[in-house]
């Protein structure tokens, strides 16, 4: 029980150290000196590009799926969003979001703990923008997520890995996790799905995947076709990352025609 107490003077690093070894994000100024993670998610050029491509988010209500550590939440507010509702299902990541919210005095945001699919399925609210960064490739039925995003917003930003056999064969450590395709469908859209097993990564305290032991990946073309199927037909693509160490990835900014 005494391990739950500290005798150190209050400072930011103390709070970060509550989740030592679990952080993915590095922090921006004035917290750059903090020993946390490595990914510059608070200053992510992919999100800045996609937001600008869609006409900005000044004064807009944004829904964020899977905030991880609130880096993009903070960035959306800095880019002018009037409010951000973020939904996180990983309990440890959710608590890290609360640490960030307190540490960086993040205003105009609400971070909810729960499964965003269960939030989206009955949702009748409409958001000006939906951000889904790093979540589509963790879905069992990714087409459902795209369909649900299109239901609640006319504009979406998606960063995701995708299945490409030729590219994955260049990275054997990634290729072996993906199996032969099955067929998935959702509300009239049908495509091959490639099962990705998390395997030993489930034992990593920094694991930030999903509540399932596997997910299904779509091809790049099928992701784009799925967006079109659900009405998000104005599509811009940026930040192509065919050599990403965890599998090919890209950033998509998609909108429904006015």
PDB file of C-alpha atoms in Angstrom:
ATOM      1  CA  UNK A   1       0.000   0.000   0.000  1.00  0.00           C
ATOM      2  CA  UNK A   2       2.868   2.408   0.766  1.00  0.00           C
ATOM      3  CA  UNK A   3       3.964   2.034  -2.861  1.00  0.00           C
ATOM      4  CA  UNK A   4       0.933   4.150  -3.758  1.00  0.00           C
ATOM      5  CA  UNK A   5       2.509   7.204  -2.103  1.00  0.00           C
ATOM      6  CA  UNK A   6       5.359   9.452  -3.192  1.00  0.00           C
ATOM      7  CA  UNK A   7       7.795  11.516  -1.149  1.00  0.00           C
ATOM      8  CA  UNK A   8       8.910  13.579  -4.134  1.00  0.00           C
ATOM      9  CA  UNK A   9       7.917  17.220  -4.500  1.00  0.00           C
ATOM     10  CA  UNK A  10       5.065  17.765  -6.970  1.00  0.00           C
ATOM     11  CA  UNK A  11       6.176  18.176 -10.572  1.00  0.00           C
ATOM     12  CA  UNK A  12       5.089  17.124 -14.046  1.00  0.00           C
ATOM     13  CA  UNK A  13       7.523  14.214 -14.309  1.00  0.00           C
ATOM     14  CA  UNK A  14       6.040  12.674 -11.161  1.00  0.00           C
ATOM     15  CA  UNK A  15       2.690  12.472 -12.880  1.00  0.00           C
ATOM     16  CA  UNK A  16       4.147  11.103 -16.105  1.00  0.00           C
ATOM     17  CA  UNK A  17       5.983   8.439 -14.111  1.00  0.00           C
ATOM     18  CA  UNK A  18       2.686   7.017 -12.867  1.00  0.00           C
ATOM     19  CA  UNK A  19       2.603   5.356 -16.306  1.00  0.00           C
ATOM     20  CA  UNK A  20       6.337   4.846 -16.813  1.00  0.00           C
ATOM     21  CA  UNK A  21       7.058   2.682 -19.844  1.00  0.00           C
ATOM     22  CA  UNK A  22       3.520   3.054 -21.216  1.00  0.00           C
ATOM     23  CA  UNK A  23       3.648   6.452 -22.939  1.00  0.00           C
ATOM     24  CA  UNK A  24       3.605   6.659 -26.731  1.00  0.00           C
ATOM     25  CA  UNK A  25       3.660  10.464 -27.062  1.00  0.00           C
ATOM     26  CA  UNK A  26       6.401  13.003 -26.645  1.00  0.00           C
ATOM     27  CA  UNK A  27       5.279  16.365 -25.307  1.00  0.00           C
ATOM     28  CA  UNK A  28       5.460  19.838 -26.877  1.00  0.00           C
ATOM     29  CA  UNK A  29       6.870  22.949 -25.231  1.00  0.00           C
ATOM     30  CA  UNK A  30       6.923  23.814 -22.393  1.00  0.00           C
ATOM     31  CA  UNK A  31       6.975  20.099 -21.506  1.00  0.00           C
ATOM     32  CA  UNK A  32       9.489  18.858 -24.078  1.00  0.00           C
ATOM     33  CA  UNK A  33      11.905  17.859 -21.344  1.00  0.00           C
ATOM     34  CA  UNK A  34       9.526  15.265 -19.924  1.00  0.00           C
ATOM     35  CA  UNK A  35      10.653  11.655 -20.192  1.00  0.00           C
ATOM     36  CA  UNK A  36       7.581  10.055 -21.788  1.00  0.00           C
ATOM     37  CA  UNK A  37       7.155   8.541 -25.268  1.00  0.00           C
ATOM     38  CA  UNK A  38       8.631   9.198 -28.698  1.00  0.00           C
ATOM     39  CA  UNK A  39       5.754   9.921 -31.105  1.00  0.00           C
ATOM     40  CA  UNK A  40       5.181  13.667 -31.769  1.00  0.00           C
ATOM     41  CA  UNK A  41       1.380  13.355 -31.680  1.00  0.00           C
ATOM     42  CA  UNK A  42       0.864  16.796 -30.118  1.00  0.00           C
ATOM     43  CA  UNK A  43       2.514  18.335 -33.186  1.00  0.00           C
ATOM     44  CA  UNK A  44       1.358  15.876 -35.834  1.00  0.00           C
ATOM     45  CA  UNK A  45       1.710  17.238 -39.393  1.00  0.00           C
ATOM     46  CA  UNK A  46      -0.684  14.567 -40.707  1.00  0.00           C
ATOM     47  CA  UNK A  47      -3.544  16.010 -38.680  1.00  0.00           C
ATOM     48  CA  UNK A  48      -2.607  19.588 -39.547  1.00  0.00           C
ATOM     49  CA  UNK A  49      -2.556  18.699 -43.268  1.00  0.00           C
ATOM     50  CA  UNK A  50      -5.870  16.820 -43.185  1.00  0.00           C
ATOM     51  CA  UNK A  51      -7.657  19.481 -41.156  1.00  0.00           C
ATOM     52  CA  UNK A  52      -6.458  22.207 -43.508  1.00  0.00           C
ATOM     53  CA  UNK A  53      -7.457  20.112 -46.538  1.00  0.00           C
ATOM     54  CA  UNK A  54     -11.015  19.905 -45.204  1.00  0.00           C
ATOM     55  CA  UNK A  55     -11.208  23.664 -44.711  1.00  0.00           C
ATOM     56  CA  UNK A  56     -10.065  23.833 -41.091  1.00  0.00           C
ATOM     57  CA  UNK A  57     -11.907  23.189 -37.844  1.00  0.00           C
ATOM     58  CA  UNK A  58     -12.266  26.720 -36.461  1.00  0.00           C
ATOM     59  CA  UNK A  59     -15.317  26.902 -34.201  1.00  0.00           C
ATOM     60  CA  UNK A  60     -16.322  23.315 -34.944  1.00  0.00           C
ATOM     61  CA  UNK A  61     -17.473  20.346 -32.852  1.00  0.00           C
ATOM     62  CA  UNK A  62     -15.137  17.411 -33.340  1.00  0.00           C
ATOM     63  CA  UNK A  63     -15.558  13.749 -32.444  1.00  0.00           C
ATOM     64  CA  UNK A  64     -12.277  11.934 -31.860  1.00  0.00           C
ATOM     65  CA  UNK A  65     -12.102   8.145 -31.772  1.00  0.00           C
ATOM     66  CA  UNK A  66      -9.244   6.668 -29.759  1.00  0.00           C
ATOM     67  CA  UNK A  67      -7.398   9.722 -28.388  1.00  0.00           C
ATOM     68  CA  UNK A  68      -4.694   7.507 -26.784  1.00  0.00           C
ATOM     69  CA  UNK A  69      -2.995  10.297 -24.803  1.00  0.00           C
ATOM     70  CA  UNK A  70      -4.903  13.383 -25.966  1.00  0.00           C
ATOM     71  CA  UNK A  71      -2.138  14.609 -28.251  1.00  0.00           C
ATOM     72  CA  UNK A  72      -4.502  15.080 -31.176  1.00  0.00           C
ATOM     73  CA  UNK A  73      -7.184  16.396 -28.824  1.00  0.00           C
ATOM     74  CA  UNK A  74      -4.818  19.169 -27.778  1.00  0.00           C
ATOM     75  CA  UNK A  75      -3.848  19.809 -31.415  1.00  0.00           C
ATOM     76  CA  UNK A  76      -7.479  20.071 -32.557  1.00  0.00           C
ATOM     77  CA  UNK A  77      -8.152  22.689 -29.903  1.00  0.00           C
ATOM     78  CA  UNK A  78      -5.018  24.580 -30.944  1.00  0.00           C
ATOM     79  CA  UNK A  79      -6.282  24.487 -34.546  1.00  0.00           C
ATOM     80  CA  UNK A  80      -9.488  26.179 -33.425  1.00  0.00           C
ATOM     81  CA  UNK A  81     -12.030  23.440 -32.674  1.00  0.00           C
ATOM     82  CA  UNK A  82     -14.660  24.792 -30.288  1.00  0.00           C
ATOM     83  CA  UNK A  83     -15.053  21.417 -28.595  1.00  0.00           C
ATOM     84  CA  UNK A  84     -13.657  17.908 -28.833  1.00  0.00           C
ATOM     85  CA  UNK A  85     -15.457  14.807 -27.602  1.00  0.00           C
ATOM     86  CA  UNK A  86     -12.919  11.988 -27.387  1.00  0.00           C
ATOM     87  CA  UNK A  87     -13.735   8.332 -26.675  1.00  0.00           C
ATOM     88  CA  UNK A  88     -11.110   5.891 -25.387  1.00  0.00           C
ATOM     89  CA  UNK A  89     -11.675   2.207 -24.513  1.00  0.00           C
ATOM     90  CA  UNK A  90      -8.219   1.405 -23.121  1.00  0.00           C
ATOM     91  CA  UNK A  91      -8.436   2.132 -19.389  1.00  0.00           C
ATOM     92  CA  UNK A  92      -4.730   2.924 -19.036  1.00  0.00           C
ATOM     93  CA  UNK A  93      -4.791   5.229 -22.066  1.00  0.00           C
ATOM     94  CA  UNK A  94      -7.919   6.913 -20.699  1.00  0.00           C
ATOM     95  CA  UNK A  95      -6.119   7.688 -17.442  1.00  0.00           C
ATOM     96  CA  UNK A  96      -3.142   9.053 -19.380  1.00  0.00           C
ATOM     97  CA  UNK A  97      -5.589  11.328 -21.218  1.00  0.00           C
ATOM     98  CA  UNK A  98      -6.729  12.666 -17.848  1.00  0.00           C
ATOM     99  CA  UNK A  99      -3.109  13.259 -16.842  1.00  0.00           C
ATOM    100  CA  UNK A 100      -2.590  15.276 -20.041  1.00  0.00           C
ATOM    101  CA  UNK A 101      -5.814  17.193 -19.507  1.00  0.00           C
ATOM    102  CA  UNK A 102      -4.651  18.298 -16.052  1.00  0.00           C
ATOM    103  CA  UNK A 103      -1.003  18.815 -16.954  1.00  0.00           C
ATOM    104  CA  UNK A 104      -1.713  20.933 -20.028  1.00  0.00           C
ATOM    105  CA  UNK A 105      -4.866  22.598 -18.659  1.00  0.00           C
ATOM    106  CA  UNK A 106      -6.840  21.347 -21.640  1.00  0.00           C
ATOM    107  CA  UNK A 107     -10.160  23.172 -21.956  1.00  0.00           C
ATOM    108  CA  UNK A 108     -13.167  22.611 -24.218  1.00  0.00           C
ATOM    109  CA  UNK A 109     -12.764  18.844 -24.277  1.00  0.00           C
ATOM    110  CA  UNK A 110     -14.595  15.850 -22.890  1.00  0.00           C
ATOM    111  CA  UNK A 111     -12.829  12.499 -22.697  1.00  0.00           C
ATOM    112  CA  UNK A 112     -15.150   9.521 -22.289  1.00  0.00           C
ATOM    113  CA  UNK A 113     -14.204   5.995 -21.240  1.00  0.00           C
ATOM    114  CA  UNK A 114     -15.898   3.328 -23.324  1.00  0.00           C
ATOM    115  CA  UNK A 115     -16.138   1.541 -26.664  1.00  0.00           C
ATOM    116  CA  UNK A 116     -16.692   4.083 -29.418  1.00  0.00           C
ATOM    117  CA  UNK A 117     -18.617   1.556 -31.524  1.00  0.00           C
ATOM    118  CA  UNK A 118     -21.180   1.288 -28.737  1.00  0.00           C
ATOM    119  CA  UNK A 119     -21.323   5.091 -28.685  1.00  0.00           C
ATOM    120  CA  UNK A 120     -21.685   5.429 -32.455  1.00  0.00           C
ATOM    121  CA  UNK A 121     -24.285   2.745 -33.146  1.00  0.00           C
ATOM    122  CA  UNK A 122     -27.200   4.554 -31.441  1.00  0.00           C
ATOM    123  CA  UNK A 123     -25.751   8.064 -31.843  1.00  0.00           C
ATOM    124  CA  UNK A 124     -28.091  10.716 -33.256  1.00  0.00           C
ATOM    125  CA  UNK A 125     -25.711  13.651 -32.768  1.00  0.00           C
ATOM    126  CA  UNK A 126     -23.977  15.272 -35.710  1.00  0.00           C
ATOM    127  CA  UNK A 127     -20.374  16.477 -35.549  1.00  0.00           C
ATOM    128  CA  UNK A 128     -18.604  18.866 -37.894  1.00  0.00           C
ATOM    129  CA  UNK A 129     -15.597  16.566 -38.115  1.00  0.00           C
ATOM    130  CA  UNK A 130     -14.633  13.059 -37.020  1.00  0.00           C
ATOM    131  CA  UNK A 131     -11.001  12.124 -36.411  1.00  0.00           C
ATOM    132  CA  UNK A 132     -10.149   8.415 -36.434  1.00  0.00           C
ATOM    133  CA  UNK A 133      -6.380   8.162 -36.246  1.00  0.00           C
ATOM    134  CA  UNK A 134      -4.840   4.781 -35.546  1.00  0.00           C
ATOM    135  CA  UNK A 135      -8.090   2.904 -34.998  1.00  0.00           C
ATOM    136  CA  UNK A 136      -9.475   1.534 -38.297  1.00  0.00           C
ATOM    137  CA  UNK A 137      -6.894  -1.263 -38.529  1.00  0.00           C
ATOM    138  CA  UNK A 138      -7.813  -2.373 -34.999  1.00  0.00           C
ATOM    139  CA  UNK A 139     -11.416  -3.130 -35.998  1.00  0.00           C
ATOM    140  CA  UNK A 140     -12.917  -6.581 -36.534  1.00  0.00           C
ATOM    141  CA  UNK A 141     -15.308  -5.041 -39.079  1.00  0.00           C
ATOM    142  CA  UNK A 142     -13.622  -1.870 -40.361  1.00  0.00           C
ATOM    143  CA  UNK A 143     -16.396  -1.149 -42.874  1.00  0.00           C
ATOM    144  CA  UNK A 144     -18.815  -0.762 -39.986  1.00  0.00           C
ATOM    145  CA  UNK A 145     -16.634   1.921 -38.437  1.00  0.00           C
ATOM    146  CA  UNK A 146     -16.439   3.831 -41.716  1.00  0.00           C
ATOM    147  CA  UNK A 147     -20.206   3.597 -42.090  1.00  0.00           C
ATOM    148  CA  UNK A 148     -20.777   4.834 -38.548  1.00  0.00           C
ATOM    149  CA  UNK A 149     -18.357   7.728 -39.014  1.00  0.00           C
ATOM    150  CA  UNK A 150     -20.246   8.757 -42.158  1.00  0.00           C
ATOM    151  CA  UNK A 151     -23.489   8.603 -40.175  1.00  0.00           C
ATOM    152  CA  UNK A 152     -22.372  11.152 -37.569  1.00  0.00           C
ATOM    153  CA  UNK A 153     -20.231  13.501 -39.679  1.00  0.00           C
ATOM    154  CA  UNK A 154     -19.869  14.780 -43.239  1.00  0.00           C
ATOM    155  CA  UNK A 155     -16.090  15.167 -42.849  1.00  0.00           C
ATOM    156  CA  UNK A 156     -13.584  12.596 -41.655  1.00  0.00           C
ATOM    157  CA  UNK A 157      -9.863  12.273 -41.098  1.00  0.00           C
ATOM    158  CA  UNK A 158      -8.482   8.737 -41.041  1.00  0.00           C
ATOM    159  CA  UNK A 159      -4.913   7.587 -40.533  1.00  0.00           C
ATOM    160  CA  UNK A 160      -4.578   3.838 -40.853  1.00  0.00           C
ATOM    161  CA  UNK A 161      -2.500   0.880 -41.895  1.00  0.00           C
ATOM    162  CA  UNK A 162      -3.792  -1.197 -44.790  1.00  0.00           C
ATOM    163  CA  UNK A 163      -3.188  -4.577 -46.373  1.00  0.00           C
ATOM    164  CA  UNK A 164      -0.817  -4.749 -49.328  1.00  0.00           C
ATOM    165  CA  UNK A 165       0.703  -8.172 -49.877  1.00  0.00           C
ATOM    166  CA  UNK A 166       3.702  -6.976 -51.883  1.00  0.00           C
ATOM    167  CA  UNK A 167       4.635  -4.307 -49.336  1.00  0.00           C
ATOM    168  CA  UNK A 168       4.079  -6.561 -46.330  1.00  0.00           C
ATOM    169  CA  UNK A 169       6.251  -9.285 -47.836  1.00  0.00           C
ATOM    170  CA  UNK A 170       9.126  -6.812 -47.628  1.00  0.00           C
ATOM    171  CA  UNK A 171       8.599  -6.759 -43.835  1.00  0.00           C
ATOM    172  CA  UNK A 172       8.436 -10.417 -42.761  1.00  0.00           C
ATOM    173  CA  UNK A 173       7.748  -9.539 -39.116  1.00  0.00           C
ATOM    174  CA  UNK A 174       4.516  -7.911 -40.240  1.00  0.00           C
ATOM    175  CA  UNK A 175       3.573 -10.320 -43.001  1.00  0.00           C
ATOM    176  CA  UNK A 176       3.362 -13.450 -40.862  1.00  0.00           C
ATOM    177  CA  UNK A 177       0.628 -11.933 -38.680  1.00  0.00           C
ATOM    178  CA  UNK A 178      -1.811 -11.545 -41.572  1.00  0.00           C
ATOM    179  CA  UNK A 179      -3.806 -14.547 -42.771  1.00  0.00           C
ATOM    180  CA  UNK A 180      -5.703 -15.462 -45.928  1.00  0.00           C
ATOM    181  CA  UNK A 181      -8.739 -13.246 -46.524  1.00  0.00           C
ATOM    182  CA  UNK A 182     -12.298 -13.754 -45.454  1.00  0.00           C
ATOM    183  CA  UNK A 183     -15.199 -11.664 -46.731  1.00  0.00           C
ATOM    184  CA  UNK A 184     -16.660  -8.882 -44.617  1.00  0.00           C
ATOM    185  CA  UNK A 185     -19.743  -6.788 -45.229  1.00  0.00           C
ATOM    186  CA  UNK A 186     -21.694  -3.905 -43.758  1.00  0.00           C
ATOM    187  CA  UNK A 187     -24.807  -2.190 -45.107  1.00  0.00           C
ATOM    188  CA  UNK A 188     -24.234  -3.160 -48.714  1.00  0.00           C
ATOM    189  CA  UNK A 189     -20.451  -2.827 -48.803  1.00  0.00           C
ATOM    190  CA  UNK A 190     -18.459  -6.047 -49.184  1.00  0.00           C
ATOM    191  CA  UNK A 191     -14.694  -6.564 -49.283  1.00  0.00           C
ATOM    192  CA  UNK A 192     -11.926  -9.019 -48.402  1.00  0.00           C
ATOM    193  CA  UNK A 193     -10.632  -8.784 -44.820  1.00  0.00           C
ATOM    194  CA  UNK A 194      -7.166  -9.885 -43.742  1.00  0.00           C
ATOM    195  CA  UNK A 195      -6.958 -11.087 -40.150  1.00  0.00           C
ATOM    196  CA  UNK A 196      -4.118  -9.599 -38.109  1.00  0.00           C
ATOM    197  CA  UNK A 197      -3.253 -11.388 -34.860  1.00  0.00           C
ATOM    198  CA  UNK A 198      -1.728  -9.365 -32.026  1.00  0.00           C
ATOM    199  CA  UNK A 199       0.119 -12.358 -30.579  1.00  0.00           C
ATOM    200  CA  UNK A 200       2.811 -11.572 -28.033  1.00  0.00           C
ATOM    201  CA  UNK A 201       2.180  -7.818 -28.218  1.00  0.00           C
ATOM    202  CA  UNK A 202      -0.861  -8.364 -25.967  1.00  0.00           C
ATOM    203  CA  UNK A 203       1.574  -8.888 -23.081  1.00  0.00           C
ATOM    204  CA  UNK A 204       3.235  -5.500 -23.622  1.00  0.00           C
ATOM    205  CA  UNK A 205       2.125  -2.962 -20.963  1.00  0.00           C
ATOM    206  CA  UNK A 206       2.213  -0.282 -23.687  1.00  0.00           C
ATOM    207  CA  UNK A 207      -0.176  -2.252 -25.946  1.00  0.00           C
ATOM    208  CA  UNK A 208      -2.709   0.130 -27.487  1.00  0.00           C
ATOM    209  CA  UNK A 209      -4.674  -2.015 -29.905  1.00  0.00           C
ATOM    210  CA  UNK A 210      -8.215  -3.128 -29.174  1.00  0.00           C
ATOM    211  CA  UNK A 211     -10.283  -5.287 -26.837  1.00  0.00           C
ATOM    212  CA  UNK A 212      -9.983  -8.258 -29.224  1.00  0.00           C
ATOM    213  CA  UNK A 213      -7.108 -10.649 -29.850  1.00  0.00           C
ATOM    214  CA  UNK A 214      -7.174  -9.851 -33.549  1.00  0.00           C
ATOM    215  CA  UNK A 215      -8.320  -7.263 -36.062  1.00  0.00           C
ATOM    216  CA  UNK A 216      -9.071  -7.277 -39.785  1.00  0.00           C
ATOM    217  CA  UNK A 217      -7.245  -5.118 -42.292  1.00  0.00           C
ATOM    218  CA  UNK A 218      -8.642  -3.794 -45.561  1.00  0.00           C
ATOM    219  CA  UNK A 219      -6.716  -2.954 -48.701  1.00  0.00           C
ATOM    220  CA  UNK A 220      -6.035   0.666 -49.517  1.00  0.00           C
ATOM    221  CA  UNK A 221      -8.469   0.566 -52.446  1.00  0.00           C
ATOM    222  CA  UNK A 222     -11.223  -0.995 -50.351  1.00  0.00           C
ATOM    223  CA  UNK A 223     -10.884   1.675 -47.663  1.00  0.00           C
ATOM    224  CA  UNK A 224     -11.376   4.367 -50.299  1.00  0.00           C
ATOM    225  CA  UNK A 225     -14.244   2.489 -51.938  1.00  0.00           C
ATOM    226  CA  UNK A 226     -15.900   2.063 -48.547  1.00  0.00           C
ATOM    227  CA  UNK A 227     -15.723   5.804 -47.896  1.00  0.00           C
ATOM    228  CA  UNK A 228     -17.344   6.421 -51.278  1.00  0.00           C
ATOM    229  CA  UNK A 229     -20.023   3.813 -50.593  1.00  0.00           C
ATOM    230  CA  UNK A 230     -21.086   5.695 -47.468  1.00  0.00           C
ATOM    231  CA  UNK A 231     -21.142   9.066 -49.205  1.00  0.00           C
ATOM    232  CA  UNK A 232     -17.744  10.538 -48.328  1.00  0.00           C
ATOM    233  CA  UNK A 233     -16.761  10.862 -51.962  1.00  0.00           C
ATOM    234  CA  UNK A 234     -14.551  13.956 -51.914  1.00  0.00           C
ATOM    235  CA  UNK A 235     -11.260  12.335 -50.966  1.00  0.00           C
ATOM    236  CA  UNK A 236      -7.744  13.690 -50.603  1.00  0.00           C
ATOM    237  CA  UNK A 237      -4.811  11.445 -49.735  1.00  0.00           C
ATOM    238  CA  UNK A 238      -1.614  12.539 -48.031  1.00  0.00           C
ATOM    239  CA  UNK A 239       1.271  11.239 -45.993  1.00  0.00           C
ATOM    240  CA  UNK A 240       1.706   7.986 -47.860  1.00  0.00           C
ATOM    241  CA  UNK A 241       3.874   5.703 -45.726  1.00  0.00           C
ATOM    242  CA  UNK A 242       4.399   2.467 -47.707  1.00  0.00           C
ATOM    243  CA  UNK A 243       7.490   1.632 -45.660  1.00  0.00           C
ATOM    244  CA  UNK A 244       6.012   2.234 -42.212  1.00  0.00           C
ATOM    245  CA  UNK A 245       7.603  -0.296 -39.789  1.00  0.00           C
ATOM    246  CA  UNK A 246       4.198  -1.613 -38.702  1.00  0.00           C
ATOM    247  CA  UNK A 247       2.767  -1.908 -42.205  1.00  0.00           C
ATOM    248  CA  UNK A 248       1.906   0.469 -45.063  1.00  0.00           C
ATOM    249  CA  UNK A 249      -0.170   3.453 -43.982  1.00  0.00           C
ATOM    250  CA  UNK A 250      -1.770   6.615 -45.315  1.00  0.00           C
ATOM    251  CA  UNK A 251      -3.787   9.636 -44.235  1.00  0.00           C
ATOM    252  CA  UNK A 252      -7.197  10.297 -45.776  1.00  0.00           C
ATOM    253  CA  UNK A 253      -9.279  13.465 -45.625  1.00  0.00           C
ATOM    254  CA  UNK A 254     -12.801  12.696 -46.835  1.00  0.00           C
ATOM    255  CA  UNK A 255     -15.987  14.746 -47.124  1.00  0.00           C
ATOM    256  CA  UNK A 256     -19.547  14.474 -48.325  1.00  0.00           C
ATOM    257  CA  UNK A 257     -20.279  16.845 -51.220  1.00  0.00           C
ATOM    258  CA  UNK A 258     -22.120  19.982 -50.138  1.00  0.00           C
TER     259      UNK A 258
END
